[in-house]
Amino acid sequence: MRCPAALMLLPALLCCQSVFADEPVHSMTLSLDGNLYQTDAGTGSKLQPSLSLRHDTAYGSLFVQQGEAGLGLPAPGGWMTLAAANESQWELGANSSHWMGVLRYGVDLPQDGSVSIGYANRLGNSSPGKMLLMNLDLTLGNWRNQRISLLGWASLANTQRAQSLGHQAIGGGWHLEQSNLLLMLNHPFNPRWSLDVGAGSRWMADQQASHSAGWQAVLGINCKLY
């Protein structure tokens, strides 16, 4: 992954005071998520375990989240991350065994929300290409101690990446690879256990320059170990 400008900024970023939290965060959460979706091609489902880990230091944060693992650093007005993502678990991946290098910039939103944009490059020779990313976690409100939020994630693939995945992109430039928007509810049972329930839209590029569009539903259980 070629990011010379970002690498030149690292010394300055490491000298900045951390902006992630007033107090260091050390947390680990195990999750099991089930995803049911319906498109023109039929019904599908996926069951996936995941690990979320965050360990803050004086200058940044080591993290594992949604298939990405790397280092978070303070940046002007927000934060940035340098990470590697495994596509078999990455929410923006192609359900393959490939790895992507990810550079992301984001800002925190009120009530534990965030929005970020990113750039990803294939690590390896098979299915090469690049992607542009966007993630949104917007808190809409709280009802009886339950968090209601809008969760969205989308990606654009360049022509090389789309064609290498068999999506047969027509023309040059960037092509919409996927777009997802869900209304989510988080219900905490106690400080350790919580339940996620959500539903929304699903759009993904498919073969022969077509796409699959429809709806999806999510049910997940989370256990916070510390």
JSON list of C-alpha atoms in Angstrom, two decimals, residues 4-217:
[
{"chain": "A", "resi": 4, "resn": "PRO", "atom": "CA", "xyz": [3.94, 8.34, 1.34]},
{"chain": "A", "resi": 5, "resn": "ALA", "atom": "CA", "xyz": [2.05, 11.46, 2.42]},
{"chain": "A", "resi": 6, "resn": "ALA", "atom": "CA", "xyz": [0.57, 9.64, 5.41]},
{"chain": "A", "resi": 7, "resn": "LEU", "atom": "CA", "xyz": [3.95, 8.24, 6.39]},
{"chain": "A", "resi": 8, "resn": "MET", "atom": "CA", "xyz": [5.45, 11.73, 6.34]},
{"chain": "A", "resi": 9, "resn": "LEU", "atom": "CA", "xyz": [2.77, 12.84, 8.81]},
{"chain": "A", "resi": 10, "resn": "LEU", "atom": "CA", "xyz": [3.44, 10.04, 11.32]},
{"chain": "A", "resi": 11, "resn": "PRO", "atom": "CA", "xyz": [6.19, 11.84, 13.32]},
{"chain": "A", "resi": 12, "resn": "ALA", "atom": "CA", "xyz": [3.93, 14.86, 13.81]},
{"chain": "A", "resi": 13, "resn": "LEU", "atom": "CA", "xyz": [0.94, 12.72, 14.72]},
{"chain": "A", "resi": 14, "resn": "LEU", "atom": "CA", "xyz": [2.92, 10.75, 17.29]},
{"chain": "A", "resi": 15, "resn": "CYS", "atom": "CA", "xyz": [3.86, 14.01, 19.01]},
{"chain": "A", "resi": 16, "resn": "CYS", "atom": "CA", "xyz": [0.23, 15.09, 19.35]},
{"chain": "A", "resi": 17, "resn": "GLN", "atom": "CA", "xyz": [-1.78, 14.58, 22.49]},
{"chain": "A", "resi": 18, "resn": "SER", "atom": "CA", "xyz": [-4.27, 11.75, 22.16]},
{"chain": "A", "resi": 19, "resn": "VAL", "atom": "CA", "xyz": [-7.79, 12.88, 21.25]},
{"chain": "A", "resi": 20, "resn": "PHE", "atom": "CA", "xyz": [-9.51, 9.52, 21.57]},
{"chain": "A", "resi": 21, "resn": "ALA", "atom": "CA", "xyz": [-10.60, 9.87, 25.18]},
{"chain": "A", "resi": 22, "resn": "ASP", "atom": "CA", "xyz": [-9.86, 11.78, 28.37]},
{"chain": "A", "resi": 23, "resn": "GLU", "atom": "CA", "xyz": [-9.05, 8.45, 30.02]},
{"chain": "A", "resi": 24, "resn": "PRO", "atom": "CA", "xyz": [-7.37, 5.50, 28.26]},
{"chain": "A", "resi": 25, "resn": "VAL", "atom": "CA", "xyz": [-9.77, 2.81, 27.06]},
{"chain": "A", "resi": 26, "resn": "HIS", "atom": "CA", "xyz": [-8.93, -0.88, 27.42]},
{"chain": "A", "resi": 27, "resn": "SER", "atom": "CA", "xyz": [-11.77, -3.10, 26.22]},
{"chain": "A", "resi": 28, "resn": "MET", "atom": "CA", "xyz": [-12.47, -6.45, 24.57]},
{"chain": "A", "resi": 29, "resn": "THR", "atom": "CA", "xyz": [-15.84, -7.64, 23.28]},
{"chain": "A", "resi": 30, "resn": "LEU", "atom": "CA", "xyz": [-16.84, -10.92, 21.63]},
{"chain": "A", "resi": 31, "resn": "SER", "atom": "CA", "xyz": [-19.83, -10.87, 19.25]},
{"chain": "A", "resi": 32, "resn": "LEU", "atom": "CA", "xyz": [-21.87, -13.36, 17.25]},
{"chain": "A", "resi": 33, "resn": "ASP", "atom": "CA", "xyz": [-23.88, -11.79, 14.44]},
{"chain": "A", "resi": 34, "resn": "GLY", "atom": "CA", "xyz": [-26.49, -13.33, 12.20]},
{"chain": "A", "resi": 35, "resn": "ASN", "atom": "CA", "xyz": [-27.41, -11.65, 8.90]},
{"chain": "A", "resi": 36, "resn": "LEU", "atom": "CA", "xyz": [-30.45, -12.59, 6.80]},
{"chain": "A", "resi": 37, "resn": "TYR", "atom": "CA", "xyz": [-30.93, -10.91, 3.43]},
{"chain": "A", "resi": 38, "resn": "GLN", "atom": "CA", "xyz": [-33.37, -11.06, 0.51]},
{"chain": "A", "resi": 39, "resn": "THR", "atom": "CA", "xyz": [-32.52, -9.96, -3.05]},
{"chain": "A", "resi": 40, "resn": "ASP", "atom": "CA", "xyz": [-33.73, -10.65, -6.58]},
{"chain": "A", "resi": 41, "resn": "ALA", "atom": "CA", "xyz": [-31.34, -13.61, -6.61]},
{"chain": "A", "resi": 42, "resn": "GLY", "atom": "CA", "xyz": [-33.03, -15.17, -3.57]},
{"chain": "A", "resi": 43, "resn": "THR", "atom": "CA", "xyz": [-32.53, -15.40, 0.19]},
{"chain": "A", "resi": 44, "resn": "GLY", "atom": "CA", "xyz": [-29.16, -15.74, 1.89]},
{"chain": "A", "resi": 45, "resn": "SER", "atom": "CA", "xyz": [-27.79, -15.81, 5.41]},
{"chain": "A", "resi": 46, "resn": "LYS", "atom": "CA", "xyz": [-24.50, -15.48, 7.24]},
{"chain": "A", "resi": 47, "resn": "LEU", "atom": "CA", "xyz": [-23.39, -16.25, 10.80]},
{"chain": "A", "resi": 48, "resn": "GLN", "atom": "CA", "xyz": [-20.13, -14.62, 11.87]},
{"chain": "A", "resi": 49, "resn": "PRO", "atom": "CA", "xyz": [-18.21, -14.40, 15.15]},
{"chain": "A", "resi": 50, "resn": "SER", "atom": "CA", "xyz": [-16.06, -11.31, 15.68]},
{"chain": "A", "resi": 51, "resn": "LEU", "atom": "CA", "xyz": [-13.71, -9.71, 18.17]},
{"chain": "A", "resi": 52, "resn": "SER", "atom": "CA", "xyz": [-13.54, -6.00, 19.05]},
{"chain": "A", "resi": 53, "resn": "LEU", "atom": "CA", "xyz": [-10.43, -4.92, 20.91]},
{"chain": "A", "resi": 54, "resn": "ARG", "atom": "CA", "xyz": [-9.14, -1.49, 21.87]},
{"chain": "A", "resi": 55, "resn": "HIS", "atom": "CA", "xyz": [-6.04, -0.64, 23.89]},
{"chain": "A", "resi": 56, "resn": "ASP", "atom": "CA", "xyz": [-5.24, 3.06, 24.23]},
{"chain": "A", "resi": 57, "resn": "THR", "atom": "CA", "xyz": [-1.73, 4.35, 24.78]},
{"chain": "A", "resi": 58, "resn": "ALA", "atom": "CA", "xyz": [-0.49, 7.89, 25.38]},
{"chain": "A", "resi": 59, "resn": "TYR", "atom": "CA", "xyz": [-0.16, 8.48, 21.62]},
{"chain": "A", "resi": 60, "resn": "GLY", "atom": "CA", "xyz": [-2.69, 6.29, 19.92]},
{"chain": "A", "resi": 61, "resn": "SER", "atom": "CA", "xyz": [-4.82, 3.17, 20.06]},
{"chain": "A", "resi": 62, "resn": "LEU", "atom": "CA", "xyz": [-4.27, -0.45, 19.04]},
{"chain": "A", "resi": 63, "resn": "PHE", "atom": "CA", "xyz": [-7.53, -1.91, 17.77]},
{"chain": "A", "resi": 64, "resn": "VAL", "atom": "CA", "xyz": [-9.31, -4.84, 16.16]},
{"chain": "A", "resi": 65, "resn": "GLN", "atom": "CA", "xyz": [-12.80, -4.11, 14.84]},
{"chain": "A", "resi": 66, "resn": "GLN", "atom": "CA", "xyz": [-15.05, -5.49, 12.09]},
{"chain": "A", "resi": 67, "resn": "GLY", "atom": "CA", "xyz": [-12.21, -7.35, 10.40]},
{"chain": "A", "resi": 68, "resn": "GLU", "atom": "CA", "xyz": [-9.74, -4.43, 10.59]},
{"chain": "A", "resi": 69, "resn": "ALA", "atom": "CA", "xyz": [-6.66, -4.53, 12.84]},
{"chain": "A", "resi": 70, "resn": "GLY", "atom": "CA", "xyz": [-4.14, -1.75, 13.21]},
{"chain": "A", "resi": 71, "resn": "LEU", "atom": "CA", "xyz": [-3.19, 1.52, 14.86]},
{"chain": "A", "resi": 72, "resn": "GLY", "atom": "CA", "xyz": [-5.35, 4.56, 15.53]},
{"chain": "A", "resi": 73, "resn": "LEU", "atom": "CA", "xyz": [-3.71, 7.98, 15.77]},
{"chain": "A", "resi": 74, "resn": "PRO", "atom": "CA", "xyz": [-4.93, 11.49, 16.59]},
{"chain": "A", "resi": 75, "resn": "ALA", "atom": "CA", "xyz": [-5.37, 13.76, 13.58]},
{"chain": "A", "resi": 76, "resn": "PRO", "atom": "CA", "xyz": [-6.49, 17.37, 13.09]},
{"chain": "A", "resi": 77, "resn": "GLY", "atom": "CA", "xyz": [-10.18, 17.55, 13.99]},
{"chain": "A", "resi": 78, "resn": "GLY", "atom": "CA", "xyz": [-10.52, 13.80, 14.47]},
{"chain": "A", "resi": 79, "resn": "TRP", "atom": "CA", "xyz": [-8.53, 10.58, 14.15]},
{"chain": "A", "resi": 80, "resn": "MET", "atom": "CA", "xyz": [-6.92, 8.33, 11.56]},
{"chain": "A", "resi": 81, "resn": "THR", "atom": "CA", "xyz": [-6.20, 4.62, 11.39]},
{"chain": "A", "resi": 82, "resn": "LEU", "atom": "CA", "xyz": [-3.62, 2.51, 9.58]},
{"chain": "A", "resi": 83, "resn": "ALA", "atom": "CA", "xyz": [-4.82, -1.07, 9.39]},
{"chain": "A", "resi": 84, "resn": "ALA", "atom": "CA", "xyz": [-4.98, -4.37, 7.54]},
{"chain": "A", "resi": 85, "resn": "ALA", "atom": "CA", "xyz": [-8.39, -5.90, 6.81]},
{"chain": "A", "resi": 86, "resn": "ASN", "atom": "CA", "xyz": [-9.24, -9.54, 6.19]},
{"chain": "A", "resi": 87, "resn": "GLU", "atom": "CA", "xyz": [-12.02, -9.65, 3.61]},
{"chain": "A", "resi": 88, "resn": "SER", "atom": "CA", "xyz": [-13.58, -12.82, 4.96]},
{"chain": "A", "resi": 89, "resn": "GLN", "atom": "CA", "xyz": [-14.62, -10.86, 8.09]},
{"chain": "A", "resi": 90, "resn": "TRP", "atom": "CA", "xyz": [-14.45, -7.25, 6.88]},
{"chain": "A", "resi": 91, "resn": "GLU", "atom": "CA", "xyz": [-17.89, -5.69, 6.43]},
{"chain": "A", "resi": 92, "resn": "LEU", "atom": "CA", "xyz": [-16.66, -3.89, 3.29]},
{"chain": "A", "resi": 93, "resn": "GLY", "atom": "CA", "xyz": [-14.91, -6.93, 1.85]},
{"chain": "A", "resi": 94, "resn": "ALA", "atom": "CA", "xyz": [-15.83, -9.30, -0.97]},
{"chain": "A", "resi": 95, "resn": "ASN", "atom": "CA", "xyz": [-16.22, -12.43, 1.20]},
{"chain": "A", "resi": 96, "resn": "SER", "atom": "CA", "xyz": [-12.88, -13.70, -0.12]},
{"chain": "A", "resi": 97, "resn": "SER", "atom": "CA", "xyz": [-9.67, -14.71, 1.66]},
{"chain": "A", "resi": 98, "resn": "HIS", "atom": "CA", "xyz": [-7.82, -11.58, 0.53]},
{"chain": "A", "resi": 99, "resn": "TRP", "atom": "CA", "xyz": [-6.18, -8.89, 2.65]},
{"chain": "A", "resi": 100, "resn": "MET", "atom": "CA", "xyz": [-6.51, -5.14, 2.14]},
{"chain": "A", "resi": 101, "resn": "GLY", "atom": "CA", "xyz": [-4.41, -2.29, 3.53]},
{"chain": "A", "resi": 102, "resn": "VAL", "atom": "CA", "xyz": [-6.67, 0.48, 4.87]},
{"chain": "A", "resi": 103, "resn": "LEU", "atom": "CA", "xyz": [-6.02, 4.16, 5.60]},
{"chain": "A", "resi": 104, "resn": "ARG", "atom": "CA", "xyz": [-8.99, 5.89, 7.24]},
{"chain": "A", "resi": 105, "resn": "TYR", "atom": "CA", "xyz": [-9.84, 9.36, 8.60]},
{"chain": "A", "resi": 106, "resn": "GLY", "atom": "CA", "xyz": [-12.81, 9.89, 10.89]},
{"chain": "A", "resi": 107, "resn": "VAL", "atom": "CA", "xyz": [-14.48, 12.14, 13.42]},
{"chain": "A", "resi": 108, "resn": "ASP", "atom": "CA", "xyz": [-16.46, 11.29, 16.53]},
{"chain": "A", "resi": 109, "resn": "LEU", "atom": "CA", "xyz": [-20.17, 12.18, 16.65]},
{"chain": "A", "resi": 110, "resn": "PRO", "atom": "CA", "xyz": [-22.30, 12.81, 19.76]},
{"chain": "A", "resi": 111, "resn": "GLN", "atom": "CA", "xyz": [-23.43, 9.85, 21.89]},
{"chain": "A", "resi": 112, "resn": "ASP", "atom": "CA", "xyz": [-20.75, 7.37, 20.78]},
{"chain": "A", "resi": 113, "resn": "GLY", "atom": "CA", "xyz": [-21.29, 7.86, 17.05]},
{"chain": "A", "resi": 114, "resn": "SER", "atom": "CA", "xyz": [-18.68, 8.29, 14.32]},
{"chain": "A", "resi": 115, "resn": "VAL", "atom": "CA", "xyz": [-18.25, 8.87, 10.60]},
{"chain": "A", "resi": 116, "resn": "SER", "atom": "CA", "xyz": [-15.17, 7.99, 8.54]},
{"chain": "A", "resi": 117, "resn": "ILE", "atom": "CA", "xyz": [-13.88, 7.85, 4.99]},
{"chain": "A", "resi": 118, "resn": "GLY", "atom": "CA", "xyz": [-11.06, 5.60, 3.83]},
{"chain": "A", "resi": 119, "resn": "TYR", "atom": "CA", "xyz": [-8.84, 4.24, 1.09]},
{"chain": "A", "resi": 120, "resn": "ALA", "atom": "CA", "xyz": [-8.02, 0.55, 0.68]},
{"chain": "A", "resi": 121, "resn": "ASN", "atom": "CA", "xyz": [-5.48, -1.21, -1.52]},
{"chain": "A", "resi": 122, "resn": "ARG", "atom": "CA", "xyz": [-5.19, -4.94, -2.15]},
{"chain": "A", "resi": 123, "resn": "LEU", "atom": "CA", "xyz": [-2.24, -6.56, -0.35]},
{"chain": "A", "resi": 124, "resn": "GLY", "atom": "CA", "xyz": [-1.09, -9.26, -2.75]},
{"chain": "A", "resi": 125, "resn": "ASN", "atom": "CA", "xyz": [-1.21, -10.05, -6.45]},
{"chain": "A", "resi": 126, "resn": "SER", "atom": "CA", "xyz": [-4.52, -11.86, -6.90]},
{"chain": "A", "resi": 127, "resn": "SER", "atom": "CA", "xyz": [-7.69, -9.77, -7.39]},
{"chain": "A", "resi": 128, "resn": "PRO", "atom": "CA", "xyz": [-5.77, -6.46, -7.31]},
{"chain": "A", "resi": 129, "resn": "GLY", "atom": "CA", "xyz": [-7.29, -3.01, -7.12]},
{"chain": "A", "resi": 130, "resn": "LYS", "atom": "CA", "xyz": [-8.31, -0.14, -4.85]},
{"chain": "A", "resi": 131, "resn": "MET", "atom": "CA", "xyz": [-11.43, 0.93, -2.96]},
{"chain": "A", "resi": 132, "resn": "LEU", "atom": "CA", "xyz": [-12.86, 4.10, -1.43]},
{"chain": "A", "resi": 133, "resn": "LEU", "atom": "CA", "xyz": [-14.79, 3.57, 1.81]},
{"chain": "A", "resi": 134, "resn": "MET", "atom": "CA", "xyz": [-17.36, 5.28, 4.01]},
{"chain": "A", "resi": 135, "resn": "ASN", "atom": "CA", "xyz": [-18.73, 4.22, 7.42]},
{"chain": "A", "resi": 136, "resn": "LEU", "atom": "CA", "xyz": [-21.45, 5.92, 9.47]},
{"chain": "A", "resi": 137, "resn": "ASP", "atom": "CA", "xyz": [-22.67, 5.24, 13.00]},
{"chain": "A", "resi": 138, "resn": "LEU", "atom": "CA", "xyz": [-25.19, 7.97, 13.94]},
{"chain": "A", "resi": 139, "resn": "THR", "atom": "CA", "xyz": [-27.07, 7.91, 17.25]},
{"chain": "A", "resi": 140, "resn": "LEU", "atom": "CA", "xyz": [-30.69, 8.92, 16.71]},
{"chain": "A", "resi": 141, "resn": "GLY", "atom": "CA", "xyz": [-31.66, 8.76, 20.36]},
{"chain": "A", "resi": 142, "resn": "ASN", "atom": "CA", "xyz": [-32.08, 6.62, 23.45]},
{"chain": "A", "resi": 143, "resn": "TRP", "atom": "CA", "xyz": [-35.28, 4.93, 24.59]},
{"chain": "A", "resi": 144, "resn": "ARG", "atom": "CA", "xyz": [-35.48, 3.15, 27.94]},
{"chain": "A", "resi": 145, "resn": "ASN", "atom": "CA", "xyz": [-31.72, 2.75, 28.06]},
{"chain": "A", "resi": 146, "resn": "GLN", "atom": "CA", "xyz": [-31.67, 1.36, 24.50]},
{"chain": "A", "resi": 147, "resn": "ARG", "atom": "CA", "xyz": [-29.56, 3.06, 21.85]},
{"chain": "A", "resi": 148, "resn": "ILE", "atom": "CA", "xyz": [-31.25, 3.66, 18.49]},
{"chain": "A", "resi": 149, "resn": "SER", "atom": "CA", "xyz": [-28.84, 4.39, 15.66]},
{"chain": "A", "resi": 150, "resn": "LEU", "atom": "CA", "xyz": [-28.43, 4.61, 11.91]},
{"chain": "A", "resi": 151, "resn": "LEU", "atom": "CA", "xyz": [-25.65, 2.34, 10.66]},
{"chain": "A", "resi": 152, "resn": "GLY", "atom": "CA", "xyz": [-24.32, 2.66, 7.14]},
{"chain": "A", "resi": 153, "resn": "TRP", "atom": "CA", "xyz": [-21.35, 1.43, 5.12]},
{"chain": "A", "resi": 154, "resn": "ALA", "atom": "CA", "xyz": [-20.52, 1.76, 1.44]},
{"chain": "A", "resi": 155, "resn": "SER", "atom": "CA", "xyz": [-17.59, 1.35, -0.94]},
{"chain": "A", "resi": 156, "resn": "LEU", "atom": "CA", "xyz": [-16.46, 2.27, -4.44]},
{"chain": "A", "resi": 157, "resn": "ALA", "atom": "CA", "xyz": [-14.11, 0.00, -6.38]},
{"chain": "A", "resi": 158, "resn": "ASN", "atom": "CA", "xyz": [-11.86, 1.12, -9.21]},
{"chain": "A", "resi": 159, "resn": "THR", "atom": "CA", "xyz": [-12.19, -0.64, -12.55]},
{"chain": "A", "resi": 160, "resn": "GLN", "atom": "CA", "xyz": [-9.27, -2.99, -11.86]},
{"chain": "A", "resi": 161, "resn": "ARG", "atom": "CA", "xyz": [-10.74, -4.13, -8.53]},
{"chain": "A", "resi": 162, "resn": "ALA", "atom": "CA", "xyz": [-14.27, -4.58, -9.89]},
{"chain": "A", "resi": 163, "resn": "GLN", "atom": "CA", "xyz": [-13.06, -6.63, -12.83]},
{"chain": "A", "resi": 164, "resn": "SER", "atom": "CA", "xyz": [-10.71, -8.72, -10.69]},
{"chain": "A", "resi": 165, "resn": "LEU", "atom": "CA", "xyz": [-13.70, -9.68, -8.52]},
{"chain": "A", "resi": 166, "resn": "GLY", "atom": "CA", "xyz": [-15.62, -10.77, -11.60]},
{"chain": "A", "resi": 167, "resn": "HIS", "atom": "CA", "xyz": [-18.04, -7.84, -11.48]},
{"chain": "A", "resi": 168, "resn": "GLN", "atom": "CA", "xyz": [-17.19, -6.90, -15.08]},
{"chain": "A", "resi": 169, "resn": "ALA", "atom": "CA", "xyz": [-17.19, -3.14, -14.57]},
{"chain": "A", "resi": 170, "resn": "ILE", "atom": "CA", "xyz": [-17.87, -1.20, -17.76]},
{"chain": "A", "resi": 171, "resn": "GLY", "atom": "CA", "xyz": [-15.76, 1.89, -18.46]},
{"chain": "A", "resi": 172, "resn": "GLY", "atom": "CA", "xyz": [-13.12, 3.55, -16.31]},
{"chain": "A", "resi": 173, "resn": "GLY", "atom": "CA", "xyz": [-13.31, 5.36, -13.01]},
{"chain": "A", "resi": 174, "resn": "TRP", "atom": "CA", "xyz": [-14.93, 4.21, -9.78]},
{"chain": "A", "resi": 175, "resn": "HIS", "atom": "CA", "xyz": [-17.92, 1.88, -9.47]},
{"chain": "A", "resi": 176, "resn": "LEU", "atom": "CA", "xyz": [-20.31, 1.42, -6.55]},
{"chain": "A", "resi": 177, "resn": "GLU", "atom": "CA", "xyz": [-19.35, -1.90, -4.98]},
{"chain": "A", "resi": 178, "resn": "GLN", "atom": "CA", "xyz": [-21.87, -1.98, -2.13]},
{"chain": "A", "resi": 179, "resn": "SER", "atom": "CA", "xyz": [-24.18, 0.22, -0.09]},
{"chain": "A", "resi": 180, "resn": "ASN", "atom": "CA", "xyz": [-25.92, -0.66, 3.18]},
{"chain": "A", "resi": 181, "resn": "LEU", "atom": "CA", "xyz": [-28.13, 1.38, 5.53]},
{"chain": "A", "resi": 182, "resn": "LEU", "atom": "CA", "xyz": [-29.69, -0.11, 8.66]},
{"chain": "A", "resi": 183, "resn": "LEU", "atom": "CA", "xyz": [-31.80, 1.11, 11.56]},
{"chain": "A", "resi": 184, "resn": "MET", "atom": "CA", "xyz": [-30.28, -0.50, 14.66]},
{"chain": "A", "resi": 185, "resn": "LEU", "atom": "CA", "xyz": [-31.33, -0.95, 18.28]},
{"chain": "A", "resi": 186, "resn": "ASN", "atom": "CA", "xyz": [-28.90, -1.96, 21.03]},
{"chain": "A", "resi": 187, "resn": "HIS", "atom": "CA", "xyz": [-30.47, -3.46, 24.15]},
{"chain": "A", "resi": 188, "resn": "PRO", "atom": "CA", "xyz": [-28.14, -3.89, 27.18]},
{"chain": "A", "resi": 189, "resn": "PHE", "atom": "CA", "xyz": [-29.07, -6.71, 29.54]},
{"chain": "A", "resi": 190, "resn": "ASN", "atom": "CA", "xyz": [-26.34, -5.74, 31.99]},
{"chain": "A", "resi": 191, "resn": "PRO", "atom": "CA", "xyz": [-22.87, -4.12, 31.82]},
{"chain": "A", "resi": 192, "resn": "ARG", "atom": "CA", "xyz": [-21.48, -7.26, 30.14]},
{"chain": "A", "resi": 193, "resn": "TRP", "atom": "CA", "xyz": [-24.18, -8.58, 27.79]},
{"chain": "A", "resi": 194, "resn": "SER", "atom": "CA", "xyz": [-26.11, -6.73, 25.08]},
{"chain": "A", "resi": 195, "resn": "LEU", "atom": "CA", "xyz": [-28.26, -7.49, 22.03]},
{"chain": "A", "resi": 196, "resn": "ASP", "atom": "CA", "xyz": [-28.22, -5.80, 18.59]},
{"chain": "A", "resi": 197, "resn": "VAL", "atom": "CA", "xyz": [-31.30, -5.88, 16.33]},
{"chain": "A", "resi": 198, "resn": "GLY", "atom": "CA", "xyz": [-31.60, -4.08, 13.03]},
{"chain": "A", "resi": 199, "resn": "ALA", "atom": "CA", "xyz": [-33.06, -4.01, 9.52]},
{"chain": "A", "resi": 200, "resn": "GLY", "atom": "CA", "xyz": [-32.52, -1.99, 6.37]},
{"chain": "A", "resi": 201, "resn": "SER", "atom": "CA", "xyz": [-31.44, -1.94, 2.74]},
{"chain": "A", "resi": 202, "resn": "ARG", "atom": "CA", "xyz": [-28.75, -3.92, 0.93]},
{"chain": "A", "resi": 203, "resn": "TRP", "atom": "CA", "xyz": [-27.09, -3.20, -2.45]},
{"chain": "A", "resi": 204, "resn": "MET", "atom": "CA", "xyz": [-24.09, -5.12, -3.81]},
{"chain": "A", "resi": 205, "resn": "ALA", "atom": "CA", "xyz": [-22.38, -5.36, -7.19]},
{"chain": "A", "resi": 206, "resn": "ASP", "atom": "CA", "xyz": [-22.78, -8.72, -8.90]},
{"chain": "A", "resi": 207, "resn": "GLN", "atom": "CA", "xyz": [-21.67, -10.55, -12.02]},
{"chain": "A", "resi": 208, "resn": "GLN", "atom": "CA", "xyz": [-22.15, -9.26, -15.59]},
{"chain": "A", "resi": 209, "resn": "ALA", "atom": "CA", "xyz": [-22.18, -5.61, -14.46]},
{"chain": "A", "resi": 210, "resn": "SER", "atom": "CA", "xyz": [-25.48, -6.13, -12.61]},
{"chain": "A", "resi": 211, "resn": "HIS", "atom": "CA", "xyz": [-26.28, -5.88, -8.90]},
{"chain": "A", "resi": 212, "resn": "SER", "atom": "CA", "xyz": [-28.36, -7.45, -6.17]},
{"chain": "A", "resi": 213, "resn": "ALA", "atom": "CA", "xyz": [-30.63, -5.12, -4.21]},
{"chain": "A", "resi": 214, "resn": "GLY", "atom": "CA", "xyz": [-33.06, -5.86, -1.42]},
{"chain": "A", "resi": 215, "resn": "TRP", "atom": "CA", "xyz": [-33.37, -5.84, 2.35]},
{"chain": "A", "resi": 216, "resn": "GLN", "atom": "CA", "xyz": [-31.44, -7.34, 5.23]},
{"chain": "A", "resi": 217, "resn": "ALA", "atom": "CA", "xyz": [-31.93, -8.01, 8.93]}
]
